[in-house]
CSV table of C-alpha atoms in Angstrom, one decimal:
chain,number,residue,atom,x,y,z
Y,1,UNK,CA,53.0,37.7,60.2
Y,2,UNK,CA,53.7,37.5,56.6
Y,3,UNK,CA,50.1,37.6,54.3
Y,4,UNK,CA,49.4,34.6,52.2
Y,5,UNK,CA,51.5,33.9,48.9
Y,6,UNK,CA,48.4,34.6,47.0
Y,7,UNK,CA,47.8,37.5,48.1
Y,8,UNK,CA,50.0,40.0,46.2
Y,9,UNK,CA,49.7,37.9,42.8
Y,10,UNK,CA,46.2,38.6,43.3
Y,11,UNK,CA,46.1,42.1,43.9
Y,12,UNK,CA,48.2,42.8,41.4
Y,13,UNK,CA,46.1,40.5,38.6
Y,14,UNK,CA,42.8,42.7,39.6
Y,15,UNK,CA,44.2,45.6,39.5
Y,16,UNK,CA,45.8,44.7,35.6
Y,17,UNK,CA,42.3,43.8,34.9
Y,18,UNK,CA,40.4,46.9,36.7
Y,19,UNK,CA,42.6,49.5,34.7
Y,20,UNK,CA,42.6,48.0,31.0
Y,21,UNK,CA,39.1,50.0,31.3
Y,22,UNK,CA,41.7,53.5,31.1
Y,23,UNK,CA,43.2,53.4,27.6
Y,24,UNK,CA,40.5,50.8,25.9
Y,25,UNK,CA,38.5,54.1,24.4
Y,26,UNK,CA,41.9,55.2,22.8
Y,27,UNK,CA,43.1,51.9,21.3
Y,28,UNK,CA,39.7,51.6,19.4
Y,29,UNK,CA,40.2,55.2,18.4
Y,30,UNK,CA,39.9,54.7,14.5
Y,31,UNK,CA,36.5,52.4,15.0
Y,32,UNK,CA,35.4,55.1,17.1
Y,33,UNK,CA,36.5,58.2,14.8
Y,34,UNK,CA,34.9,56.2,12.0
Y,35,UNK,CA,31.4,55.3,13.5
Y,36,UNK,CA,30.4,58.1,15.2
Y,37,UNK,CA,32.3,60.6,12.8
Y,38,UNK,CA,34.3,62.4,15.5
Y,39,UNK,CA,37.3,64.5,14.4
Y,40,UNK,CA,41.0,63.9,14.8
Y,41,UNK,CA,41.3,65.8,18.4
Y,42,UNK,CA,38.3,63.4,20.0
Y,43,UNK,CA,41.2,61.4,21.3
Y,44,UNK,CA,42.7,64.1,23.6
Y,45,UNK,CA,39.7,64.8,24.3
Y,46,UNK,CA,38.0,61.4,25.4
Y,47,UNK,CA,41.4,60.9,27.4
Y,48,UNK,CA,40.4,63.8,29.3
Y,49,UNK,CA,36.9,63.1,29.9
Y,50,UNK,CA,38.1,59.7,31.7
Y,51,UNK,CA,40.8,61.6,33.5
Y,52,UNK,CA,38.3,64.5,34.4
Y,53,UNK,CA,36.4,61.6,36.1
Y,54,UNK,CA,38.8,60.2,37.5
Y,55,UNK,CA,39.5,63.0,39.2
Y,56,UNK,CA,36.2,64.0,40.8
Y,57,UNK,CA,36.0,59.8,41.7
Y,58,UNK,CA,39.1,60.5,44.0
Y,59,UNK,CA,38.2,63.5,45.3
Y,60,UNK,CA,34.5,62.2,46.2
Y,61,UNK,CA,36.1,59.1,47.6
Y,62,UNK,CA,38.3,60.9,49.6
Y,63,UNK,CA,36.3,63.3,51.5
Y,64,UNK,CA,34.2,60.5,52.3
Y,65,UNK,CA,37.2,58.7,52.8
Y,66,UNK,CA,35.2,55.3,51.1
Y,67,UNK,CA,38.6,53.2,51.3
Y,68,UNK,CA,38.9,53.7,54.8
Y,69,UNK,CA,35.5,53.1,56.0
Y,70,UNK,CA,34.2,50.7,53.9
Y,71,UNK,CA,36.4,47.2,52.8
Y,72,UNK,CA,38.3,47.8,50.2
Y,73,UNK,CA,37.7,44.6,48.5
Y,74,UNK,CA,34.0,45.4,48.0
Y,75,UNK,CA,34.8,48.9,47.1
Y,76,UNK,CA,37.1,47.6,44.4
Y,77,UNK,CA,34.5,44.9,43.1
Y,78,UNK,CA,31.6,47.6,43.2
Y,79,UNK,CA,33.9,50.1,41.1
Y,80,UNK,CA,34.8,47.3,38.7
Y,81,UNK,CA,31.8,46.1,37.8
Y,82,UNK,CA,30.6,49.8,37.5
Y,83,UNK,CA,33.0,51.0,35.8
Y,84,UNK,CA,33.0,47.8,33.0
Y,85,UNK,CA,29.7,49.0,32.2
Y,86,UNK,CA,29.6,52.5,31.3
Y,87,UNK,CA,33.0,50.9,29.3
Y,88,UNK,CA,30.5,48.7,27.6
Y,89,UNK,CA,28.4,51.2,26.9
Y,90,UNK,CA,31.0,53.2,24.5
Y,91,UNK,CA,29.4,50.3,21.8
Y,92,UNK,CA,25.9,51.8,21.4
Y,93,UNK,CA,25.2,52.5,18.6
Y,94,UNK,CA,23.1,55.7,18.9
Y,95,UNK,CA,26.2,57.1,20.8
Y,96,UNK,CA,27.1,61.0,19.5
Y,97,UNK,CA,30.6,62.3,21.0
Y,98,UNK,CA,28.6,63.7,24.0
Y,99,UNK,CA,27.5,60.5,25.1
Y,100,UNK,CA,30.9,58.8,24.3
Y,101,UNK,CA,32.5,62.0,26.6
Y,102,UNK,CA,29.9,61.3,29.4
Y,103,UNK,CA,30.5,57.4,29.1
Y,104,UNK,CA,34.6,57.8,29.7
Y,105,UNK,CA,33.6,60.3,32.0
Y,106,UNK,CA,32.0,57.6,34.2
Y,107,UNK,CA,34.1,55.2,33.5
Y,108,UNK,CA,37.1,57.2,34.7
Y,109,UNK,CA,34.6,58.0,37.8
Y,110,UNK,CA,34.6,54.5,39.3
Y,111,UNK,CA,38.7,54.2,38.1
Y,112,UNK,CA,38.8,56.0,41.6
Y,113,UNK,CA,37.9,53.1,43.3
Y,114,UNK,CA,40.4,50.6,41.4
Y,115,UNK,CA,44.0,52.6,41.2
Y,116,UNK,CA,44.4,53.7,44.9
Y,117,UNK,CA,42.1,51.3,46.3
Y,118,UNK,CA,44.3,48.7,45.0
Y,119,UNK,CA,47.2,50.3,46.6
Y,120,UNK,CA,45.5,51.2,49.8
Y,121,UNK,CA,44.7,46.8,49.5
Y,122,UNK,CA,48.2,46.3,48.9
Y,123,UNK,CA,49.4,49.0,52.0
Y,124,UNK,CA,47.0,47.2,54.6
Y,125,UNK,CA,48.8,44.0,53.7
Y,126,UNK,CA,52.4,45.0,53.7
Y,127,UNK,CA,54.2,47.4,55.7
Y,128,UNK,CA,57.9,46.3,55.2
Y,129,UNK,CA,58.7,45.6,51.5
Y,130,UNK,CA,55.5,48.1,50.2
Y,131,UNK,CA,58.1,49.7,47.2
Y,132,UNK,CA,58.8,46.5,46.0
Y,133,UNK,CA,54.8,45.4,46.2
Y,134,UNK,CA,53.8,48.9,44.7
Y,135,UNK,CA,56.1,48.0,42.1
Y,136,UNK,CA,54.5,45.1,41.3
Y,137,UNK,CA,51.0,46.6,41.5
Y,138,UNK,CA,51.6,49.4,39.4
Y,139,UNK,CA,53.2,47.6,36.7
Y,140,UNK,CA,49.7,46.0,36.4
Y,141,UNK,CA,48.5,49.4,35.8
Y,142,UNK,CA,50.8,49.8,33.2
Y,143,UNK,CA,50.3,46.4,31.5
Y,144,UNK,CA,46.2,47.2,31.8
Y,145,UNK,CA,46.7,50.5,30.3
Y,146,UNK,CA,48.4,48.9,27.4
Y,147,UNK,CA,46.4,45.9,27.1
Y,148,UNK,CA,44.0,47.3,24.6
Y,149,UNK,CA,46.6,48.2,22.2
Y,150,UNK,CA,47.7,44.7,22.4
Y,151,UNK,CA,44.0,43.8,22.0
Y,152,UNK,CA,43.8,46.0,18.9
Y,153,UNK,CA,46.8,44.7,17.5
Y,154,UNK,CA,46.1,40.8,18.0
Y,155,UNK,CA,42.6,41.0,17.1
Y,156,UNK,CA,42.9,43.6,14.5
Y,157,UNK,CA,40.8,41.4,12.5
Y,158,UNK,CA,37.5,41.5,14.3
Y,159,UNK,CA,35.5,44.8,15.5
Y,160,UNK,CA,36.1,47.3,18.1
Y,161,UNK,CA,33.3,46.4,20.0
Y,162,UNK,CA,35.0,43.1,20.9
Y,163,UNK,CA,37.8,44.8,22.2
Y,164,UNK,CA,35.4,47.0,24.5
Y,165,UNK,CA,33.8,44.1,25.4
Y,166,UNK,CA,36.6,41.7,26.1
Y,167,UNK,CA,38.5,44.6,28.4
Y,168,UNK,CA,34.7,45.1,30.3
Y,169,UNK,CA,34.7,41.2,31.2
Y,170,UNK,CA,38.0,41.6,32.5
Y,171,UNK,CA,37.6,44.4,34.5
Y,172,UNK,CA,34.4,42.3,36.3
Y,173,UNK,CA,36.5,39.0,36.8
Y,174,UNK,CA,39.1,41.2,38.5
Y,175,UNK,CA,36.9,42.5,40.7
Y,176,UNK,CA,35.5,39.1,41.8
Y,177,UNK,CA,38.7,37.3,42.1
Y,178,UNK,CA,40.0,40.4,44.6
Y,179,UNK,CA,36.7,40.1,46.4
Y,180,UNK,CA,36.6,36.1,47.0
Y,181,UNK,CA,40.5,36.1,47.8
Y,182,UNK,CA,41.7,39.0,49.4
Y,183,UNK,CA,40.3,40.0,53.2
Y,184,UNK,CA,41.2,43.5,54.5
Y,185,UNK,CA,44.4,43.1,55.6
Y,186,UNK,CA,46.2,43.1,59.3
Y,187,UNK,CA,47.7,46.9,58.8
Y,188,UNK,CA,44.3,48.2,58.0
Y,189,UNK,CA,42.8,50.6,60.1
Y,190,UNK,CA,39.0,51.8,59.5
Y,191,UNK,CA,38.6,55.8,59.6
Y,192,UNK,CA,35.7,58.1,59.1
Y,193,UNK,CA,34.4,60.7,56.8
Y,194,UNK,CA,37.0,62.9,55.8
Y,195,UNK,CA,36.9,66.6,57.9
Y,196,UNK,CA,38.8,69.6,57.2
Y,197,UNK,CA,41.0,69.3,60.4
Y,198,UNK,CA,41.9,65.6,59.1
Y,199,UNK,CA,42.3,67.3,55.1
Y,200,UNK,CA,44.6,69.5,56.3
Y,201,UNK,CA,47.0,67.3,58.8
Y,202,UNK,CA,47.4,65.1,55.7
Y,203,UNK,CA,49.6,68.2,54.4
Y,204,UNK,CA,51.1,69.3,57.6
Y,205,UNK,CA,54.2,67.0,57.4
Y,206,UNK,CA,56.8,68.6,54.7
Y,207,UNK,CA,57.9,65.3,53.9
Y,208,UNK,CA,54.8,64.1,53.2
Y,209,UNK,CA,54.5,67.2,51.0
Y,210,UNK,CA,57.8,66.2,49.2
Y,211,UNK,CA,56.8,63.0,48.0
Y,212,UNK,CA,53.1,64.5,46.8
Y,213,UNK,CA,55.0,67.2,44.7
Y,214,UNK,CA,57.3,64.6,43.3
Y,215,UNK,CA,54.5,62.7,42.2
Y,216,UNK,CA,52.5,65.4,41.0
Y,217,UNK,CA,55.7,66.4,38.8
Y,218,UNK,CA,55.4,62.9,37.4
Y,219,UNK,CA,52.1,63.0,36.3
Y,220,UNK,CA,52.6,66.4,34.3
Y,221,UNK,CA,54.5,63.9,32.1
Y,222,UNK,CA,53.1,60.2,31.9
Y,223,UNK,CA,49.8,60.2,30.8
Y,224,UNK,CA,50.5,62.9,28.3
Y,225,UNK,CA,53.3,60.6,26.9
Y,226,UNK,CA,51.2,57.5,27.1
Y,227,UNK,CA,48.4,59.6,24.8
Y,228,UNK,CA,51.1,60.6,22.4
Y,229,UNK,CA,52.4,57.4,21.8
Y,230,UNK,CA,50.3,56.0,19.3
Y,231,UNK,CA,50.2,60.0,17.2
Y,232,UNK,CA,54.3,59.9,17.7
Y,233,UNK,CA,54.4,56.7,15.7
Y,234,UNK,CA,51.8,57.3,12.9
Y,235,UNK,CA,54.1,60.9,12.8
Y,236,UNK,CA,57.4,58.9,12.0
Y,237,UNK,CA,55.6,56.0,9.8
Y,238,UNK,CA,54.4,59.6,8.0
Y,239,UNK,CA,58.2,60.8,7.5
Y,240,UNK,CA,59.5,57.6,7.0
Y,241,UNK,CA,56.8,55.8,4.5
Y,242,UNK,CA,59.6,53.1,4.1
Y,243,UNK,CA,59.2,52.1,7.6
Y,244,UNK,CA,56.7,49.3,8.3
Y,245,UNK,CA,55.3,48.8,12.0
Y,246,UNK,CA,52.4,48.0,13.9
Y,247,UNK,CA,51.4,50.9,15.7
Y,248,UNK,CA,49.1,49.1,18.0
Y,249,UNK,CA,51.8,46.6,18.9
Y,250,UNK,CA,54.5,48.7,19.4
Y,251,UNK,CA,52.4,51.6,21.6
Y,252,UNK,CA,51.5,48.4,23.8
Y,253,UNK,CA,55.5,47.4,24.0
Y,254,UNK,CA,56.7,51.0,25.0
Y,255,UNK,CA,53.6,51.8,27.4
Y,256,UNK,CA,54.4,47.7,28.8
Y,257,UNK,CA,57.9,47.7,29.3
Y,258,UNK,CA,57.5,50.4,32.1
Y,259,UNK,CA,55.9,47.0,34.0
Y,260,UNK,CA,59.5,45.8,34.2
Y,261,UNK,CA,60.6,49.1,35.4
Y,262,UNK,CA,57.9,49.4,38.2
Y,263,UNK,CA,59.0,45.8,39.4
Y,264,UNK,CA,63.0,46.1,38.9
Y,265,UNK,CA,62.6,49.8,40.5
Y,266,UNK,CA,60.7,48.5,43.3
Y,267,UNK,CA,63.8,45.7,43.9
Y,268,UNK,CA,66.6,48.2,43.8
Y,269,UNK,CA,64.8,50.5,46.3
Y,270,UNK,CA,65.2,48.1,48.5
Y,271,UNK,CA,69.1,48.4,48.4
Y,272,UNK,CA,69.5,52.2,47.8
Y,273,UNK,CA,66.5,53.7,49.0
Y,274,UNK,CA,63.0,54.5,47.7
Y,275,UNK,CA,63.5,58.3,47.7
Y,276,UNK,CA,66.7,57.7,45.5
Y,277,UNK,CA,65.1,55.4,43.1
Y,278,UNK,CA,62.5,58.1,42.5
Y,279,UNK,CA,64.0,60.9,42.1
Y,280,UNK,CA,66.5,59.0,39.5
Y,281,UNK,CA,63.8,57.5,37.4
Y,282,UNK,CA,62.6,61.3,37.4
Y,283,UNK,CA,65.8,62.7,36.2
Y,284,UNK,CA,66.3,60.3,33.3
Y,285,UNK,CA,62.5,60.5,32.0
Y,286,UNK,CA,63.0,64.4,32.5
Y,287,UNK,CA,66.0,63.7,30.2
Y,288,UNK,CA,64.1,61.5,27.5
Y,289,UNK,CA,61.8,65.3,27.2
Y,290,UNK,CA,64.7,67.3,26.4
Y,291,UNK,CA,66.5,65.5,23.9
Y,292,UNK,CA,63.8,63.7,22.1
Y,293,UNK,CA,63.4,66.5,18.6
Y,294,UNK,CA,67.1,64.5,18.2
Y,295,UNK,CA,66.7,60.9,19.0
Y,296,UNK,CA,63.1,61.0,17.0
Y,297,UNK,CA,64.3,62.6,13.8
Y,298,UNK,CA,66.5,60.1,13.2
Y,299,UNK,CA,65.9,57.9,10.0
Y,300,UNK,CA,66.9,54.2,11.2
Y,301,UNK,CA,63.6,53.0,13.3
Y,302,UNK,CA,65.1,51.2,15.7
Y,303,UNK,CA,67.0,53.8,17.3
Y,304,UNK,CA,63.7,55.5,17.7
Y,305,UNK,CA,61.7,52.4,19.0
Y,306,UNK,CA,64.9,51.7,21.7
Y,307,UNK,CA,64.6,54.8,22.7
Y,308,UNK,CA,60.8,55.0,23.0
Y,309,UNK,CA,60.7,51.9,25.1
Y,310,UNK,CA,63.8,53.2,27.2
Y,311,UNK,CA,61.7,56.3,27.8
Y,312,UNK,CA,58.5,54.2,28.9
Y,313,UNK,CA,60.5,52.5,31.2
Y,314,UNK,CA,61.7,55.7,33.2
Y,315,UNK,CA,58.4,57.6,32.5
Y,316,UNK,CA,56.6,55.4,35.0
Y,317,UNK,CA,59.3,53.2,37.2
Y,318,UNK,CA,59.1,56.3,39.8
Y,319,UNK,CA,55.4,56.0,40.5
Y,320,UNK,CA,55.3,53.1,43.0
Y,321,UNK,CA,57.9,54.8,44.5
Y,322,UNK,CA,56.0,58.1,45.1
Y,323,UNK,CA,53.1,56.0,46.0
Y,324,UNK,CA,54.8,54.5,48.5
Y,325,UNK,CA,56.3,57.6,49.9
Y,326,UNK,CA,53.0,58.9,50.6
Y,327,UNK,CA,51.9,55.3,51.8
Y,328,UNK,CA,54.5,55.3,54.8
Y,329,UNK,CA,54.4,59.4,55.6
Y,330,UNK,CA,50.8,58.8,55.7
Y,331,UNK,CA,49.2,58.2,59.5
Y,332,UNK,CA,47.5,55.1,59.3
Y,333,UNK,CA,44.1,56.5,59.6
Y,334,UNK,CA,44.2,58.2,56.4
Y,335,UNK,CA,46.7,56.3,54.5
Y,336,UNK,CA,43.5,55.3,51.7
Y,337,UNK,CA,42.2,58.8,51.9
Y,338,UNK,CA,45.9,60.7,51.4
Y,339,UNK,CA,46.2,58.0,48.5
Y,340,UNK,CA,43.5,59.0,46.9
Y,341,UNK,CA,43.9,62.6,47.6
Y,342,UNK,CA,47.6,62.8,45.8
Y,343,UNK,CA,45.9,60.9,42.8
Y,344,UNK,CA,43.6,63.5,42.3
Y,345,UNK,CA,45.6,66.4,42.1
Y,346,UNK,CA,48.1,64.2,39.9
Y,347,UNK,CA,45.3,63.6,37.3
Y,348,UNK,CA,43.6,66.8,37.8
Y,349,UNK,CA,47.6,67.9,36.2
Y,350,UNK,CA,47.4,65.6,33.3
Y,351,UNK,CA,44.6,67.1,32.1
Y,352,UNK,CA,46.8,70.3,31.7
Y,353,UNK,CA,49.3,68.6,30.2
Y,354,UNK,CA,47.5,66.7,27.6
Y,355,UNK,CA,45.3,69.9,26.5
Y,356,UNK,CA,48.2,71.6,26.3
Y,357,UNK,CA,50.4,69.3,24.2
Y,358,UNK,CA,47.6,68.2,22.1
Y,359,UNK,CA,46.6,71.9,21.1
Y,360,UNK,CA,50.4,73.1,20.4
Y,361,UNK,CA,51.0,70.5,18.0
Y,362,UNK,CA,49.1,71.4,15.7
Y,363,UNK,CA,50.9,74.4,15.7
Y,364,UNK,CA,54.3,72.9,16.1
Y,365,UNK,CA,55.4,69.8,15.2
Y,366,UNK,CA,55.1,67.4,17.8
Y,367,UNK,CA,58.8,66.1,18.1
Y,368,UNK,CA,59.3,69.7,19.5
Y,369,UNK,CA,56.6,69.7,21.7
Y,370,UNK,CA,57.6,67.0,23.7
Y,371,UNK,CA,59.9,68.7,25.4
Y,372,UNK,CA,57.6,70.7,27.3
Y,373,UNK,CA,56.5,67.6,29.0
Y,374,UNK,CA,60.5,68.1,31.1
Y,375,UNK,CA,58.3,71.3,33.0
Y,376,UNK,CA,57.1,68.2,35.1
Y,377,UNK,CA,60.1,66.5,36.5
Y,378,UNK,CA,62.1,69.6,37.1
Y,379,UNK,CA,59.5,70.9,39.2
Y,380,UNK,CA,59.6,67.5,40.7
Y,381,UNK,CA,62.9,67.2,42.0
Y,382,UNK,CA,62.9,70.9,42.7
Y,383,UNK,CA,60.2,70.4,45.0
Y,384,UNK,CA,61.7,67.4,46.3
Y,385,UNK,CA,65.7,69.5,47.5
Y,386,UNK,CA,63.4,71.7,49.2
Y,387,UNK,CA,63.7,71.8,53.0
């Protein structure tokens, strides 16, 4: 039985709205530097404090394997509305860069319960087809993530709180339009508190195992390049003071044009094969790493911003199609659970990665840098030939 048109265009419009909470803190970065008079580096490190919290948000959720036991749906509402208000919180004005830490920790918290619960949604409703529907969903992610930059850009003429505000709304009407129109779905099955037997069967199966390490080589690199975005265009207007660009409209082009790859990715799976798809998206963004010091150096802009968007494209196309790897190696019973489990460790890498990258440039200009961020899908196809 094939769910309800509505269904997928509405899962994948809550979860756009659920995750423009992620990046909101960092496209209001310059209100927030100047208010609360944080340094330079408060950016890496706000990032982290909503990745930190994301990650102990999936690993809670999974050992008590909440997306399993408890309707999604609700879970999703709950965690949007939760998570909209420690977003709006960010706009106090007695904040200090503790409290702004703790807020983005908390908001990354109840993140848990929007990302993989929105693919768990999306899993319990289709079983053939789930690449191209991942596809779809996470290119809402990608689009929310890079909402507030568009936010920033469009309405660079009123304050930052707006923006905070405006993506905090969103986030709530997301949750209630999931909640009113999308029932659990026919594949899902309800499970029980997480044990250690059940923790460690979710690792058993080596495939399985291949399609977490793929993912977890992916993540090494995209939220690291999704942070850097904005710092490797104010870099080149720097070097190139001739140059004239928004940077808040153009961060939100190359972080949104990986939408069209998560959708066109999900498509061509279909024809050649999910496992394929991935671990060619992971090649060519492993690629974009190594030869970036060359592209970026470049004086004539529109080289750099082609090849910018190119890399956006590939950076993320490969992460509905590890998701749904995991999804179908998955036993039923656990599917929301090893979901959330494989997001954990993912994030719990990006944090690596974006500490890392963040302290070496200001060591080393950040052009060569960048290529570090290749360690990630090398170890992810490595991982994936493995028998």
């Amino acid at each position: 039985m094939k769910p309800a048109r509505h269904i997928l265009p509405t899962i994948v419009f809550a979860q756009f709205c659920g995750t423009s909470l992620w990046f909101s803190g960092n496209a209001v970065m310059p209100g927030l530097i100047s208010d609360f008079y944080l340094n330079q580096n408060a950016v890496a490190h706000l990032t982290t404090a909503v990745q930190l919290g994301f990650i102990v948000g999936t690993l809670l959720f999974a050992i008590f394997a909440i997306a399993d036991r408890f309707s999604p749906s609700r879970v999703f509402l709950v965690c949007a509305t939760t998570g909209a208000l420690f977003n709006l919180a960010m706009i106090w004005q007695g904040n200090t860069l503790s409290t702004l830490l703790l807020f983005r920790f908390l908001t990354g918290f109840f993140l848990a319960g929007i990302y993989p619960v929105g693919m768990k949604i999306a899993a319990d409703y289709f079983d053939k087809g789930l690449g191209r529907s991942l596809g779809y969903l996470v290119g809402a992610l990608v689009l929310g993530t890079a909402f507030p930059h568009l936010l920033g850009d469009v309405l660079s003429s009123i304050s930052w709180q707006t923006v905070m505000i405006i993506t905090s709304c969103t986030a709530v009407f997301g949750g209630v339009l999931l909640q009113l129109l999308v029932p659990d779905g026919p594949y899902r099955k309800a499970g029980s508190a997480l044990s250690f037997k059940q923790l460690k069967d979710i690792f058993k199966d080596p495939n399985f195992n291949k399609a977490a390490l793929g993912y977890i080589g992916h993540m090494w690199e995209l939220y690291t390049f999704w942070t850097l975005v904005p710092a490797i265009l104010i870099i080149y207007l720097k070097q190139h003071p001739e140059t004239s660009l928004s940077v808040s409209l153009y961060s939100f082009i190359i972080i949104g044009a990986g939408s069209i790859a998560c959708i066109a990715g999900g498509y061509l799976s279909q024809k050649v094969g999910v496992q394929k798809m991935a671990k060619l998206f992971l090649l060519l963004s492993g690629m974009c790493c190594l030869i970036a010091p060359l592209l970026l150096s470049t004086s004539y802009y529109p080289v750099v911003i082609a090849f910018l968007i190119f890399w956006g494209m590939v950076v993320i196309a490969d992460s509905p199609l590890f998701s749904t790897l995991v999804a179908q190696r998955a036993a039923p019973s656990v599917k929301g659970t090893a979901l959330t489990m494989v997001n954990c460790i993912g994030f719990a890498i990006t944090i690596i990665s974006i500490q890392t990258l963040v302290l070496l440039q200001t060591f080393i200009p950040l052009m060569y840098v960048l290529p570090l961020l290749a360690i990630g899908p090398v170890f992810g196809l490595l991982a994936m030939r493995s028998r």
